[in-house]
CSV table of C-alpha atoms in Angstrom, one decimal:
chain,number,residue,atom,x,y,z
N,272,UNK,CA,-16.2,-22.6,8.6
N,273,UNK,CA,-18.1,-20.8,11.3
N,274,UNK,CA,-17.7,-17.1,10.1
N,275,UNK,CA,-19.2,-14.7,12.6
N,276,UNK,CA,-20.8,-16.3,15.7
N,277,UNK,CA,-23.1,-14.4,18.0
N,278,UNK,CA,-24.5,-15.6,21.4
N,279,UNK,CA,-27.1,-15.6,22.7
N,280,UNK,CA,-29.7,-15.6,19.9
N,281,UNK,CA,-32.5,-14.5,22.2
N,282,UNK,CA,-32.5,-12.8,25.6
N,283,UNK,CA,-35.1,-11.1,27.8
N,284,UNK,CA,-33.8,-8.6,30.3
N,285,UNK,CA,-35.5,-6.6,33.1
N,286,UNK,CA,-35.0,-2.9,33.3
N,287,UNK,CA,-31.7,-2.1,35.0
N,288,UNK,CA,-30.1,-5.5,34.4
N,289,UNK,CA,-26.8,-5.8,32.5
N,290,UNK,CA,-25.5,-8.3,30.1
N,291,UNK,CA,-22.9,-9.0,27.4
N,292,UNK,CA,-23.5,-10.0,23.8
N,293,UNK,CA,-20.7,-12.2,22.5
N,294,UNK,CA,-19.3,-12.0,19.0
N,295,UNK,CA,-16.5,-14.1,17.6
N,296,UNK,CA,-15.0,-14.5,14.1
N,297,UNK,CA,-12.6,-17.0,12.8
N,298,UNK,CA,-11.6,-15.3,9.5
N,299,UNK,CA,-8.7,-13.3,10.9
N,300,UNK,CA,-10.6,-10.0,10.2
N,301,UNK,CA,-9.2,-6.8,11.7
N,302,UNK,CA,-12.4,-4.7,11.5
N,303,UNK,CA,-15.4,-5.6,13.6
N,304,UNK,CA,-18.7,-3.8,14.1
N,305,UNK,CA,-21.8,-3.8,16.3
N,306,UNK,CA,-25.1,-2.6,14.8
N,307,UNK,CA,-28.6,-2.5,16.1
N,308,UNK,CA,-31.6,-2.9,13.8
N,309,UNK,CA,-35.0,-1.6,14.9
N,310,UNK,CA,-38.2,-2.8,13.1
N,311,UNK,CA,-38.5,-1.3,9.6
N,312,UNK,CA,-35.3,0.6,10.0
N,313,UNK,CA,-31.8,0.3,8.7
N,314,UNK,CA,-28.8,-0.6,10.7
N,315,UNK,CA,-27.2,1.9,13.1
N,316,UNK,CA,-23.6,1.6,14.2
N,317,UNK,CA,-23.0,1.3,17.9
N,318,UNK,CA,-19.3,0.7,18.2
N,319,UNK,CA,-16.5,-0.5,15.9
N,320,UNK,CA,-12.9,-1.8,16.2
N,321,UNK,CA,-10.1,-1.7,13.6
N,322,UNK,CA,-7.9,-4.1,15.6
N,323,UNK,CA,-7.2,-5.6,19.0
N,324,UNK,CA,-7.0,-2.9,21.7
N,325,UNK,CA,-8.7,-0.2,19.4
N,326,UNK,CA,-12.4,0.7,19.7
N,327,UNK,CA,-14.4,3.7,18.7
N,328,UNK,CA,-17.9,5.0,19.0
N,329,UNK,CA,-20.5,4.8,16.2
N,330,UNK,CA,-23.7,6.7,15.8
N,331,UNK,CA,-25.6,5.3,18.9
N,332,UNK,CA,-23.1,4.4,21.6
N,333,UNK,CA,-24.9,5.5,24.7
N,334,UNK,CA,-25.8,2.7,27.1
N,335,UNK,CA,-23.2,0.3,25.6
N,336,UNK,CA,-19.5,-0.5,26.0
N,337,UNK,CA,-17.1,-2.7,24.1
N,338,UNK,CA,-13.7,-4.2,24.4
N,339,UNK,CA,-11.4,-5.9,21.9
N,340,UNK,CA,-8.7,-7.8,23.7
N,341,UNK,CA,-8.1,-10.3,20.9
N,342,UNK,CA,-8.6,-10.2,17.1
N,343,UNK,CA,-11.3,-12.9,17.3
N,344,UNK,CA,-13.6,-11.5,19.9
N,345,UNK,CA,-15.6,-8.3,20.2
N,346,UNK,CA,-18.2,-8.4,23.0
N,347,UNK,CA,-20.8,-5.7,23.5
N,348,UNK,CA,-21.9,-4.9,27.1
N,349,UNK,CA,-25.2,-3.4,27.9
N,350,UNK,CA,-25.2,-1.5,31.3
N,351,UNK,CA,-28.5,-0.7,33.1
N,352,UNK,CA,-30.8,-2.0,30.3
N,353,UNK,CA,-33.6,0.2,29.2
N,354,UNK,CA,-36.7,-0.5,27.0
N,355,UNK,CA,-35.2,1.7,24.3
N,356,UNK,CA,-32.5,-1.0,23.9
N,357,UNK,CA,-35.0,-3.6,22.8
N,358,UNK,CA,-33.7,-4.4,19.3
N,359,UNK,CA,-31.9,-6.9,17.2
N,360,UNK,CA,-28.1,-6.7,17.5
N,361,UNK,CA,-25.8,-7.7,14.7
N,362,UNK,CA,-22.0,-8.2,14.8
N,363,UNK,CA,-20.1,-8.0,11.5
N,364,UNK,CA,-16.5,-8.2,10.4
N,365,UNK,CA,-14.3,-7.5,7.4
N,366,UNK,CA,-10.6,-7.7,6.5
N,367,UNK,CA,-10.0,-4.0,6.8
N,368,UNK,CA,-7.2,-1.7,5.6
N,369,UNK,CA,-6.5,-1.7,1.9
N,370,UNK,CA,-8.3,-5.0,1.7
N,371,UNK,CA,-11.6,-3.8,3.1
N,372,UNK,CA,-14.2,-5.6,1.2
N,373,UNK,CA,-17.0,-8.0,1.9
N,374,UNK,CA,-18.8,-7.5,5.2
N,375,UNK,CA,-19.8,-10.7,7.0
N,376,UNK,CA,-22.6,-10.8,9.5
N,377,UNK,CA,-23.6,-13.0,12.4
N,378,UNK,CA,-27.2,-14.3,12.7
N,379,UNK,CA,-28.1,-11.6,15.2
N,380,UNK,CA,-29.1,-11.4,18.9
N,381,UNK,CA,-32.7,-10.5,19.6
N,382,UNK,CA,-32.9,-8.6,22.9
N,383,UNK,CA,-36.1,-7.6,24.7
N,384,UNK,CA,-36.0,-5.3,27.8
N,385,UNK,CA,-39.2,-5.4,29.9
A,70,UNK,CA,-22.3,13.1,6.9
A,71,UNK,CA,-23.0,10.2,4.6
A,72,UNK,CA,-26.7,9.3,4.1
A,73,UNK,CA,-28.0,6.4,2.1
A,74,UNK,CA,-31.5,6.1,0.8
A,75,UNK,CA,-33.3,3.3,-1.1
A,76,UNK,CA,-36.3,3.5,-3.4
A,77,UNK,CA,-38.8,2.0,-3.4
A,78,UNK,CA,-39.4,1.1,0.3
A,79,UNK,CA,-41.5,-1.9,-0.8
A,80,UNK,CA,-42.2,-3.7,-4.1
A,81,UNK,CA,-44.5,-6.5,-5.0
A,82,UNK,CA,-44.2,-8.1,-8.5
A,83,UNK,CA,-45.4,-11.3,-10.2
A,84,UNK,CA,-43.0,-14.1,-10.8
A,85,UNK,CA,-40.8,-13.8,-13.9
A,86,UNK,CA,-40.6,-10.0,-13.9
A,87,UNK,CA,-37.3,-8.1,-14.2
A,88,UNK,CA,-36.9,-5.5,-11.6
A,89,UNK,CA,-34.6,-2.7,-10.4
A,90,UNK,CA,-33.9,-1.6,-6.9
A,91,UNK,CA,-32.3,1.8,-6.3
A,92,UNK,CA,-29.7,3.1,-3.8
A,93,UNK,CA,-28.5,6.7,-3.5
A,94,UNK,CA,-25.8,8.1,-1.3
A,95,UNK,CA,-24.9,11.7,-0.6
A,96,UNK,CA,-21.1,11.7,-0.5
A,97,UNK,CA,-19.2,10.2,-3.5
A,98,UNK,CA,-16.0,9.6,-1.4
A,99,UNK,CA,-16.8,5.9,-0.9
A,100,UNK,CA,-14.4,2.9,-1.0
A,101,UNK,CA,-17.0,0.3,-2.1
A,102,UNK,CA,-20.7,-0.4,-2.2
A,103,UNK,CA,-22.4,-3.7,-1.2
A,104,UNK,CA,-25.8,-5.1,-1.7
A,105,UNK,CA,-27.2,-7.4,1.0
A,106,UNK,CA,-30.2,-9.7,1.3
A,107,UNK,CA,-32.0,-10.2,4.6
A,108,UNK,CA,-34.6,-12.8,5.2
A,109,UNK,CA,-37.1,-12.3,8.1
A,110,UNK,CA,-35.4,-13.0,11.4
A,111,UNK,CA,-32.1,-13.6,9.9
A,112,UNK,CA,-28.7,-11.9,9.4
A,113,UNK,CA,-27.5,-10.1,6.3
A,114,UNK,CA,-25.9,-12.0,3.4
A,115,UNK,CA,-23.7,-10.2,1.0
A,116,UNK,CA,-24.9,-10.5,-2.6
A,117,UNK,CA,-22.5,-8.2,-4.6
A,118,UNK,CA,-19.6,-6.0,-3.8
A,119,UNK,CA,-18.5,-3.2,-6.1
A,120,UNK,CA,-15.2,-1.5,-5.5
A,121,UNK,CA,-15.1,2.3,-6.1
A,122,UNK,CA,-13.1,1.8,-9.2
A,123,UNK,CA,-15.6,-0.6,-10.7
A,124,UNK,CA,-18.8,0.2,-12.6
A,125,UNK,CA,-20.7,-3.1,-12.2
A,126,UNK,CA,-20.7,-6.6,-10.8
A,127,UNK,CA,-22.7,-9.6,-11.8
A,128,UNK,CA,-23.7,-12.8,-10.0
A,129,UNK,CA,-26.2,-15.1,-11.7
A,130,UNK,CA,-29.4,-13.3,-12.2
A,131,UNK,CA,-28.2,-10.3,-10.2
A,132,UNK,CA,-26.4,-7.3,-11.7
A,133,UNK,CA,-25.3,-4.2,-9.7
A,134,UNK,CA,-24.1,-1.0,-11.1
A,135,UNK,CA,-22.3,1.9,-9.5
A,136,UNK,CA,-22.1,5.6,-10.6
A,137,UNK,CA,-20.1,7.4,-8.0
A,138,UNK,CA,-20.3,10.8,-9.6
A,139,UNK,CA,-24.1,10.8,-9.3
A,140,UNK,CA,-24.2,8.9,-6.0
A,141,UNK,CA,-26.3,6.0,-7.3
A,142,UNK,CA,-26.3,2.3,-7.5
A,143,UNK,CA,-28.9,-0.1,-8.9
A,144,UNK,CA,-29.5,-3.7,-8.3
A,145,UNK,CA,-31.1,-5.5,-11.3
A,146,UNK,CA,-32.8,-8.8,-10.7
A,147,UNK,CA,-33.7,-10.8,-13.8
A,148,UNK,CA,-36.5,-13.3,-14.1
A,149,UNK,CA,-37.6,-12.9,-10.4
A,150,UNK,CA,-38.7,-15.9,-8.4
A,151,UNK,CA,-40.7,-16.3,-5.2
A,152,UNK,CA,-37.4,-17.3,-3.5
A,153,UNK,CA,-36.1,-13.8,-4.2
A,154,UNK,CA,-38.6,-12.4,-1.6
A,155,UNK,CA,-36.6,-10.7,1.1
A,156,UNK,CA,-35.4,-7.3,2.1
A,157,UNK,CA,-32.5,-5.9,0.1
A,158,UNK,CA,-30.1,-3.4,1.7
A,159,UNK,CA,-27.3,-1.4,0.2
A,160,UNK,CA,-24.3,-0.1,2.2
A,161,UNK,CA,-21.4,2.1,1.3
A,162,UNK,CA,-17.9,1.9,2.9
A,163,UNK,CA,-17.3,5.5,4.0
A,164,UNK,CA,-14.0,6.0,5.9
A,165,UNK,CA,-13.8,3.0,8.2
A,166,UNK,CA,-17.5,2.5,8.5
A,167,UNK,CA,-20.3,1.0,6.5
A,168,UNK,CA,-23.4,3.2,6.2
A,169,UNK,CA,-26.6,1.3,5.4
A,170,UNK,CA,-29.8,2.3,3.6
A,171,UNK,CA,-33.2,1.4,5.1
A,172,UNK,CA,-33.8,-1.4,2.6
A,173,UNK,CA,-36.4,-2.4,0.0
A,174,UNK,CA,-38.8,-5.1,1.0
A,175,UNK,CA,-39.4,-7.3,-2.1
A,176,UNK,CA,-42.3,-9.8,-2.5
A,177,UNK,CA,-42.4,-12.0,-5.6
A,178,UNK,CA,-45.8,-13.5,-6.1
A,179,UNK,CA,-46.1,-17.0,-7.7
């Protein structure tokens, strides 16, 4: 049982480059989330989705974009990378609706922008 | 806006001690509260989930309580072990989103 899978685990980008962080879950969860975690800080919500075709901004969406074409996948796109986007990115999912319960996390993607 | 705080920010105890971690939230309109464990360089693992209608949950040496009216939750760890060393985060489900506290970094010394 894979759970939530994130790729890549590590990536170094140059300023101005773009990339996509991949997230996939195999638990048939409706709700999916992208967070970033900076050293010594809590998690900040970037974007979330409550189902295929539905996405919404979180607390820190600037510089990022998402799409949700299937229930399983929720990729996060970084456009024109900046040093401020150096962080660890976590994808998470939960059942959602009246069954919203345990939140499952991926292992994280560590991104450095130089 | 929902805000979640955790006290203390860091804690160092000798092995075998019982300890309490605290989590506070500003808006009591939550659906549930979860406690997570995060090891260095790793993702978050859910430890306990308390629904808004519940008062506490237990798993092994862990016990979490929830008092919605006062906006507080505590995580009690009995007979701490070096393997319990990690960062512990609490999160509340508020609307459709989970709001996280900054975490408590726990070190259990052998």
